[in-house]
PDB file of C-alpha atoms in Angstrom:
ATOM      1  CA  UNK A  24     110.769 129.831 109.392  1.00 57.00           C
ATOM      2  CA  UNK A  25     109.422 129.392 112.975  1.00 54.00           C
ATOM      3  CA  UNK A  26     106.438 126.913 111.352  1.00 60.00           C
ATOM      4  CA  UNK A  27     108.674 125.286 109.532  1.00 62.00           C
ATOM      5  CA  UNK A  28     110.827 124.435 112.628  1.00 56.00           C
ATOM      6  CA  UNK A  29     108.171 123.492 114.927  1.00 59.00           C
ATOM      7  CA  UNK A  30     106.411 120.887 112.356  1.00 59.00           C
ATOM      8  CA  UNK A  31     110.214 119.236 111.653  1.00 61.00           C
ATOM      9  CA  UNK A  32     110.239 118.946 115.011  1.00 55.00           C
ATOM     10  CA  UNK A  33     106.704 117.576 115.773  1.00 61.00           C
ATOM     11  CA  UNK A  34     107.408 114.859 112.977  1.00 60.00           C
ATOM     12  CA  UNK A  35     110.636 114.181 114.725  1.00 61.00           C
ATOM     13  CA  UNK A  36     108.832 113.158 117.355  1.00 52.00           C
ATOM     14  CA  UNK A  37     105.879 111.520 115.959  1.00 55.00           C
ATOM     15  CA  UNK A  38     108.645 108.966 113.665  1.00 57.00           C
ATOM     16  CA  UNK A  39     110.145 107.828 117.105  1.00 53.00           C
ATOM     17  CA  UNK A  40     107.117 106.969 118.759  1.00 52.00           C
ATOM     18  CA  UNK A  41     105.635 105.596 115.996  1.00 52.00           C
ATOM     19  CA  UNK A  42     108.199 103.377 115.593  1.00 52.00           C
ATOM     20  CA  UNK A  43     108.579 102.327 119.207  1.00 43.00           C
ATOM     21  CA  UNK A  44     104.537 101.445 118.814  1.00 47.00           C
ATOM     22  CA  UNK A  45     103.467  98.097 117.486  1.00 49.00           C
ATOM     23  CA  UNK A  46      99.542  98.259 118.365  1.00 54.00           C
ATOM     24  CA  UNK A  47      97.780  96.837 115.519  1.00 62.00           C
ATOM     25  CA  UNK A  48      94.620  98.109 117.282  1.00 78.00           C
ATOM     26  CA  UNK A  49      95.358 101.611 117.681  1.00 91.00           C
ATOM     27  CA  UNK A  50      92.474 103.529 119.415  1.00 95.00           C
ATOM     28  CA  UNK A  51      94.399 106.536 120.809  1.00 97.00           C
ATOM     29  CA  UNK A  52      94.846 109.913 118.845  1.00 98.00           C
ATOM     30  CA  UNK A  53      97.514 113.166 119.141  1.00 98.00           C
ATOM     31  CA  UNK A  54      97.263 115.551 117.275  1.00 98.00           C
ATOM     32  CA  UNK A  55      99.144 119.328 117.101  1.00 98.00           C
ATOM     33  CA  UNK A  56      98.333 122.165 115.176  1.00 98.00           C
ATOM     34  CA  UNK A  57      99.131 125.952 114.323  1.00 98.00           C
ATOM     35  CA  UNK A  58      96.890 128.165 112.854  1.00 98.00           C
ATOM     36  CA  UNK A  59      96.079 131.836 112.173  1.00 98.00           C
ATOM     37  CA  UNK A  60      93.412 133.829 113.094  1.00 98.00           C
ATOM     38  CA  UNK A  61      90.535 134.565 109.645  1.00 98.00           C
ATOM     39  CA  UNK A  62      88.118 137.938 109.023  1.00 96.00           C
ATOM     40  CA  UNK A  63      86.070 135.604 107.402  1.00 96.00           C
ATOM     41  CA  UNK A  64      83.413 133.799 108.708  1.00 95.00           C
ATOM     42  CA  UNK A  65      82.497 129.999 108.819  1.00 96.00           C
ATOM     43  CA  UNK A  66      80.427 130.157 105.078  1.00 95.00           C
ATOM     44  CA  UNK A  67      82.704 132.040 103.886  1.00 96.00           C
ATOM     45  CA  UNK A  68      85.966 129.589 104.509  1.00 97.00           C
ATOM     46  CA  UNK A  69      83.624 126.602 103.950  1.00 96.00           C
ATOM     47  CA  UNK A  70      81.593 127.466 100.773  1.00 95.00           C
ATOM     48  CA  UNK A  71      84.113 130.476  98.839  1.00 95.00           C
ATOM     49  CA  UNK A  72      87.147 128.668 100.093  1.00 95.00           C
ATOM     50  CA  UNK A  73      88.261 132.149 101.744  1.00 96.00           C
ATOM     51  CA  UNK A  74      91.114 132.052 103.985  1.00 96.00           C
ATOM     52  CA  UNK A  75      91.866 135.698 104.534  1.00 96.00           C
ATOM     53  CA  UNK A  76      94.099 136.162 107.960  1.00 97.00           C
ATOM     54  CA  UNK A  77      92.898 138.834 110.262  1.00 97.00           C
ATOM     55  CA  UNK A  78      94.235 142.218 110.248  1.00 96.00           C
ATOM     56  CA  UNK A  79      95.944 141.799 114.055  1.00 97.00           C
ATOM     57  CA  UNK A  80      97.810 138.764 112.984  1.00 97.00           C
ATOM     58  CA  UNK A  81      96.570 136.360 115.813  1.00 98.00           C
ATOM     59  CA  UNK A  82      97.997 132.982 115.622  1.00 98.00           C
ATOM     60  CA  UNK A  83      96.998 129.530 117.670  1.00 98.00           C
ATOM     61  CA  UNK A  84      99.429 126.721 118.953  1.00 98.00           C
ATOM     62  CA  UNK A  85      96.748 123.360 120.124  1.00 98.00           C
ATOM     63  CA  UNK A  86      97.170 119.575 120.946  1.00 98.00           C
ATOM     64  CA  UNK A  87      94.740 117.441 120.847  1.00 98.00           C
ATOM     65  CA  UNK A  88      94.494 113.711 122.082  1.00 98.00           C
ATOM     66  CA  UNK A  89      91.495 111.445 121.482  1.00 98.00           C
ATOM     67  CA  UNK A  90      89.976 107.510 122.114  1.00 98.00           C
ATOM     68  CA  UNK A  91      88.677 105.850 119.364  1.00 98.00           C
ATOM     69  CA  UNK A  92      84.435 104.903 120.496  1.00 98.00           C
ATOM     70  CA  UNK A  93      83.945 103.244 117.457  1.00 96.00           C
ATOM     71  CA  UNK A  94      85.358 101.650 114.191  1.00 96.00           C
ATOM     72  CA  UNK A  95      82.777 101.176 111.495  1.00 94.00           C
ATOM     73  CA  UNK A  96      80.458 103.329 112.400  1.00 95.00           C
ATOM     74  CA  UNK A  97      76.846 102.127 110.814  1.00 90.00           C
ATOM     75  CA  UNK A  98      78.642  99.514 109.058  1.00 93.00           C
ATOM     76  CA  UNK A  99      80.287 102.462 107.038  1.00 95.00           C
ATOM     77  CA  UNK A 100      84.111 103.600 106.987  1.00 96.00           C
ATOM     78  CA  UNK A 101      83.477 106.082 109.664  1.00 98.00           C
ATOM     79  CA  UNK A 102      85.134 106.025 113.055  1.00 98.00           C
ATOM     80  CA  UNK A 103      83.675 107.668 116.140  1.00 98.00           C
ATOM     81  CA  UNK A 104      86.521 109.463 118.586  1.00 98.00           C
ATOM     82  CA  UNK A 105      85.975 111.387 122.103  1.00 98.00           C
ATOM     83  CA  UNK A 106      88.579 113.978 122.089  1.00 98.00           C
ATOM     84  CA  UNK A 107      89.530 116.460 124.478  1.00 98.00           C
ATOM     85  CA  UNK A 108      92.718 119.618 123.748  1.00 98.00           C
ATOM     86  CA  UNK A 109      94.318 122.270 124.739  1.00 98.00           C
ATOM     87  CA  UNK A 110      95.438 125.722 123.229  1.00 98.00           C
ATOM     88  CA  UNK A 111      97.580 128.627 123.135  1.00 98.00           C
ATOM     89  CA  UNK A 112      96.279 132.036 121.369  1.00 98.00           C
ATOM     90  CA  UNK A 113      98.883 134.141 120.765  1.00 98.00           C
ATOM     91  CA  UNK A 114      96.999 137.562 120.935  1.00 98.00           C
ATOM     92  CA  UNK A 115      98.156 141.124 120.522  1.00 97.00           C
ATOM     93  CA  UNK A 116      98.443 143.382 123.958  1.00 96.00           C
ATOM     94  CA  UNK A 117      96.588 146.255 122.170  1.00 97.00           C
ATOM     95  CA  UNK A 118      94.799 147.631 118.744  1.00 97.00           C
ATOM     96  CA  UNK A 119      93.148 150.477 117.138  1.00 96.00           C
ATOM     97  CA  UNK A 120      89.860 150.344 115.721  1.00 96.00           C
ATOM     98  CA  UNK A 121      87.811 152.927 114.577  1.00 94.00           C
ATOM     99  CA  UNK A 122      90.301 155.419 115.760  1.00 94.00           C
ATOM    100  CA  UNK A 123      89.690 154.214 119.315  1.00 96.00           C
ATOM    101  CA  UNK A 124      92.498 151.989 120.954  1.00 96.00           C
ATOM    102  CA  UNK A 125      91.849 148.582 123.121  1.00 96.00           C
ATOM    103  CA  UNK A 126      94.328 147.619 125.173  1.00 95.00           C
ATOM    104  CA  UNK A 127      94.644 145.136 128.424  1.00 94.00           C
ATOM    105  CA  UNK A 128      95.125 141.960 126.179  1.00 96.00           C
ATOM    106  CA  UNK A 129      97.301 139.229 126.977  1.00 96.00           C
ATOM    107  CA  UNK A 130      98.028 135.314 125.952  1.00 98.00           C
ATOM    108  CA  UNK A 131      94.390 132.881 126.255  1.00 98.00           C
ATOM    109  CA  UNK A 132      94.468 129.573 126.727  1.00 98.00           C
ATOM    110  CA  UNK A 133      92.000 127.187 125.800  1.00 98.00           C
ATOM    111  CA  UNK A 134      90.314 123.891 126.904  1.00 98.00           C
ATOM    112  CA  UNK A 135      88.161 121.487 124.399  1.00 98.00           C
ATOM    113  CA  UNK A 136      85.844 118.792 124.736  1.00 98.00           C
ATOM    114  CA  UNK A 137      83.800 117.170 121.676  1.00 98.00           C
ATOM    115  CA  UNK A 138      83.187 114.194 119.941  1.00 98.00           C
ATOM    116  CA  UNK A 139      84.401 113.191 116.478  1.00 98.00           C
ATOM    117  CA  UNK A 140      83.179 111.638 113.299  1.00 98.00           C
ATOM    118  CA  UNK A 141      86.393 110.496 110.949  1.00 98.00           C
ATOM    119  CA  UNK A 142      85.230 109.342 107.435  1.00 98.00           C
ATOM    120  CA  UNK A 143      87.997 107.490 105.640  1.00 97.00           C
ATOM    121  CA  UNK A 144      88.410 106.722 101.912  1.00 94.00           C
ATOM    122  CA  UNK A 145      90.851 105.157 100.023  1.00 92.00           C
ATOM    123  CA  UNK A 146      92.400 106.794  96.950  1.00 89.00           C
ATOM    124  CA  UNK A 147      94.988 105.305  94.510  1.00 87.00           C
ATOM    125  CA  UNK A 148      96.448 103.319  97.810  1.00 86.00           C
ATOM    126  CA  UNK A 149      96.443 106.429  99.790  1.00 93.00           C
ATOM    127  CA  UNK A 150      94.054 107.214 102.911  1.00 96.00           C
ATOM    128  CA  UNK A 151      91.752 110.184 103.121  1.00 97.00           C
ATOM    129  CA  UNK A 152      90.003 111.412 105.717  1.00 98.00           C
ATOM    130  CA  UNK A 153      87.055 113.737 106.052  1.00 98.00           C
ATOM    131  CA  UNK A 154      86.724 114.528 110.099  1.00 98.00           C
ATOM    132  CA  UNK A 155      83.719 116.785 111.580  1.00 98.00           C
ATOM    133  CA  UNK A 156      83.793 117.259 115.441  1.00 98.00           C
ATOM    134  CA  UNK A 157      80.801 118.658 118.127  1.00 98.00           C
ATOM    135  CA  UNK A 158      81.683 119.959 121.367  1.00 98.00           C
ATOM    136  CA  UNK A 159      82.294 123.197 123.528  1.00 98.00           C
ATOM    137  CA  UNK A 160      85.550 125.488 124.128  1.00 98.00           C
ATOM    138  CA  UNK A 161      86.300 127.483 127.372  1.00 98.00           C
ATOM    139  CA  UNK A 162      88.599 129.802 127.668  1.00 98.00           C
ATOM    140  CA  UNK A 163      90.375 131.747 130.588  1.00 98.00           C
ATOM    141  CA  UNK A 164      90.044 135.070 128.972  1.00 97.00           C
ATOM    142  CA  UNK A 165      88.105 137.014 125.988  1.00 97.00           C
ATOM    143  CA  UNK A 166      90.036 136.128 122.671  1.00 98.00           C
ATOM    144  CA  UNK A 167      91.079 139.366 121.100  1.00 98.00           C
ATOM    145  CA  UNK A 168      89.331 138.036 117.721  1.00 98.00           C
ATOM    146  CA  UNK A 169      86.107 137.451 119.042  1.00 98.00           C
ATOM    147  CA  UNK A 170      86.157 140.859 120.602  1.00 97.00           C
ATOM    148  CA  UNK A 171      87.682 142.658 117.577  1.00 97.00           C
ATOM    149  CA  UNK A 172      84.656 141.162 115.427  1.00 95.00           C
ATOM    150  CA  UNK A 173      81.542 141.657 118.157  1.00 96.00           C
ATOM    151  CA  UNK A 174      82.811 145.228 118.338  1.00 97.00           C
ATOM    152  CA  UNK A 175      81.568 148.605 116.037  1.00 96.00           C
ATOM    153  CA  UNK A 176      83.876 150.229 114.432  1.00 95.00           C
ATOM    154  CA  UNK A 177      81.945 153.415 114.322  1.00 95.00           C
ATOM    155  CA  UNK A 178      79.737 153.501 117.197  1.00 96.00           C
ATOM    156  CA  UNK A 179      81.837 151.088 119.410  1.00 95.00           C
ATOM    157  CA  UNK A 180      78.975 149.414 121.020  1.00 96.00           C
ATOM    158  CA  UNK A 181      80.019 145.815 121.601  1.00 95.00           C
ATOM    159  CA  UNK A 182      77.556 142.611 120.718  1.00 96.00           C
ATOM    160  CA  UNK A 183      78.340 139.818 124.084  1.00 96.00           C
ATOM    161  CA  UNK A 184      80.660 137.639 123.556  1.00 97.00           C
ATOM    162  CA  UNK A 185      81.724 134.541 126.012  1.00 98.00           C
ATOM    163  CA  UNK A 186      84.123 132.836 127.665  1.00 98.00           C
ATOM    164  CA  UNK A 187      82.333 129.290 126.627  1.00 98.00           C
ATOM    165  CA  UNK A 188      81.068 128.654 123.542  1.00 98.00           C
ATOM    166  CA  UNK A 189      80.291 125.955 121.140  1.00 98.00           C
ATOM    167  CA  UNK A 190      83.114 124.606 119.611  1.00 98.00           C
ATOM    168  CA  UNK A 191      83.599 122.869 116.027  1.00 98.00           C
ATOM    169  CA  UNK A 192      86.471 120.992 114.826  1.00 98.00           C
ATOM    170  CA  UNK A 193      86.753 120.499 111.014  1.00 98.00           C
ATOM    171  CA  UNK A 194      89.540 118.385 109.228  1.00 98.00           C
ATOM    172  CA  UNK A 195      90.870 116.681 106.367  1.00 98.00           C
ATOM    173  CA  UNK A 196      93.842 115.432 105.829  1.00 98.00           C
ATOM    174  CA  UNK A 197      95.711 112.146 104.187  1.00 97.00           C
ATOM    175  CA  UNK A 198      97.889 109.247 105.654  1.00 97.00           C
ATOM    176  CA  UNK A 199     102.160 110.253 104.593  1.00 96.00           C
ATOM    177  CA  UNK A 200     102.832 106.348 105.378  1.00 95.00           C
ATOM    178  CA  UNK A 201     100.823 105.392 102.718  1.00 95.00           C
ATOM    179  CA  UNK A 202     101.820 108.138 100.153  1.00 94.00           C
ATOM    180  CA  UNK A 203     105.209 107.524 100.387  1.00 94.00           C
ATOM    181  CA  UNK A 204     105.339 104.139 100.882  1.00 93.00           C
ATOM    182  CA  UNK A 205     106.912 103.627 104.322  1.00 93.00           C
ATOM    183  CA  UNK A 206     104.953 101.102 106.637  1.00 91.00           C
ATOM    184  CA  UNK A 207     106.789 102.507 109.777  1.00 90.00           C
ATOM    185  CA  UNK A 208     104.740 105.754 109.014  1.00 94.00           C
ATOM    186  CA  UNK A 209     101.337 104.724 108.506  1.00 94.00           C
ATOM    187  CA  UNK A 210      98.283 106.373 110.660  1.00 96.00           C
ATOM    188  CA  UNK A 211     100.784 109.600 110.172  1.00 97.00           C
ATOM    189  CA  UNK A 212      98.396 112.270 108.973  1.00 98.00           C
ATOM    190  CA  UNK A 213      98.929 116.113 107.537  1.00 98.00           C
ATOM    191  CA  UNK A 214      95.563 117.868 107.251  1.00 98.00           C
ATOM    192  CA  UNK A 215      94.242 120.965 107.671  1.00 98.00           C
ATOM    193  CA  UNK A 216      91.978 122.057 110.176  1.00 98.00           C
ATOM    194  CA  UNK A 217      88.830 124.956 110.618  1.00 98.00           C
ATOM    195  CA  UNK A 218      89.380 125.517 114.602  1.00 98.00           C
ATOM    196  CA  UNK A 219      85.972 126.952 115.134  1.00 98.00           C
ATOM    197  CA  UNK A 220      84.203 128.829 117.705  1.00 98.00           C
ATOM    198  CA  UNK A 221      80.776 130.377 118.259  1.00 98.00           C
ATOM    199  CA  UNK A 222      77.590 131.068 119.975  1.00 97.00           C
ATOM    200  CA  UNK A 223      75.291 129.117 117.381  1.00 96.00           C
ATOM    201  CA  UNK A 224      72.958 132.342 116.508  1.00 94.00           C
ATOM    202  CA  UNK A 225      73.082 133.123 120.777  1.00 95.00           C
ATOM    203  CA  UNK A 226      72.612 130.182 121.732  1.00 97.00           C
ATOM    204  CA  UNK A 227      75.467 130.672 124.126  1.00 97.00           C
ATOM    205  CA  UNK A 228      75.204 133.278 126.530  1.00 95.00           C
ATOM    206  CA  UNK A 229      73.261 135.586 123.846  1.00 96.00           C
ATOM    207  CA  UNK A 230      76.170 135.406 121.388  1.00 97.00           C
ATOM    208  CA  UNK A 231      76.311 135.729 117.510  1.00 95.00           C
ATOM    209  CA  UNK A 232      79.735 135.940 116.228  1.00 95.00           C
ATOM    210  CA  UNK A 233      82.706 133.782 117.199  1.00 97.00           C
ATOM    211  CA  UNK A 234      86.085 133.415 115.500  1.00 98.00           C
ATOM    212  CA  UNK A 235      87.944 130.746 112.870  1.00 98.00           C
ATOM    213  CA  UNK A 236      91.418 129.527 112.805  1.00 98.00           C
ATOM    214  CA  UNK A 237      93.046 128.242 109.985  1.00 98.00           C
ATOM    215  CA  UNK A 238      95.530 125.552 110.176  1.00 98.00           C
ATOM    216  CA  UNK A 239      97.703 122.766 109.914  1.00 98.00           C
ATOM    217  CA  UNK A 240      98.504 119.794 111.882  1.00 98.00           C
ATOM    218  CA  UNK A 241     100.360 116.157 111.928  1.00 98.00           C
ATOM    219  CA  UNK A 242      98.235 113.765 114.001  1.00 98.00           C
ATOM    220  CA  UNK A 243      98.870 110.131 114.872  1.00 97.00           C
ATOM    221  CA  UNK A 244      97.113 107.136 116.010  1.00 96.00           C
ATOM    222  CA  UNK A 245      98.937 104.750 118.292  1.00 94.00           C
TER     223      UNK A 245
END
């Protein structure tokens, strides 16, 4: 009920500026999302379409806004963005593992910077868009889910994990102007996006795991 609350009002929102906007030449982004923490890791979600939540229920509230580099990237339908966002994880204060408890948790927040590749096709009058961003993440505490996953449950040693880490942004998603049919709501997208973080095999600070949020998001460019 809550998710279904805070996307009627996000589109709310998005309508009337949309409407106040008449930039043909839109080269800004925002975007919000919500998401849910996965036990599964990047192949997994990717390649066996896996999209288990974790066990501790942690969720993720993030907006992002972005500046469009490049339309037509390579002569191809491909535009090139510089983004930058900012999240919310809603952890848990404490959890058991292993029969040990962990406690001392409390709300991270998160800061992004990356670029973005958006490839768009057109499908029975409808815009789709495949999006893959690069960049890095930093955030003010340890997430609880990076943690939970680095640590044994039997021996509870603890592989390192990191405040900054590579950061990956995957999306698709599809235009609701053009699926309905209303011009007003054009460069309106729903999607779903693979919030990703990790050390790239400890490349960062020594670190192999990372975590993956599921979720879903309206984004507009104005």
């Amino acid at each position: 009920m809550k998710m279904r609350k805070f996307f009627a009002a996000l589109l709310s929102v998005v309508l009337m500026t949309t409407l106040l906007s008449a930039a043909e030449d839109k080269k800004y982004s925002f975007r919000v999302a919500y998401g849910y923490a996965s036990e599964k890791d990047l192949g997994d979600i990717l390649l066996r379409s896996n999209y288990a939540k974790h066990p501790l229920n942690l969720t993720v509230i993030a907006v992002d806004a972005g500046y469009l580099l490049r339309r037509g990237l390579f002569n191809r339908p491909v535009d090139l963005y510089i983004k930058g966002g900012f999240s919310k994880f809603n952890e848990v204060e404490r959890y058991t593992l292993g029969g040990r408890e962990y406690s001392g948790f409390s709300d991270t927040y998160e800061v992004l910077a990356y670029i973005k590749l958006l490839y768009n096709f057109d499908l029975s009058g409808n815009r789709i868009r495949f999006g893959f961003g690069e960049g890095v993440s930093y955030v003010n505490d340890l997430l609880v889910a990076e943690v939970y996953d680095a640590t044994d449950p039997i021996t509870h040693t603890q592989d390192p994990t990191a405040q900054f880490l590579n950061y990956l942004d995957i999306t698709l998603d599809f235009d609701i102007g053009r699926l309905i049919g209303v011009k007003s709501m054009e460069d309106i997208y729903f999607g779903y996006l693979l919030k990703h973080r990790s050390g790239v095999f400890g490349l960062y600070s020594g670190v192999h795991g990372g975590s993956n949020y599921n979720s879903l998001y309206l984004e507009m460019n104005f």
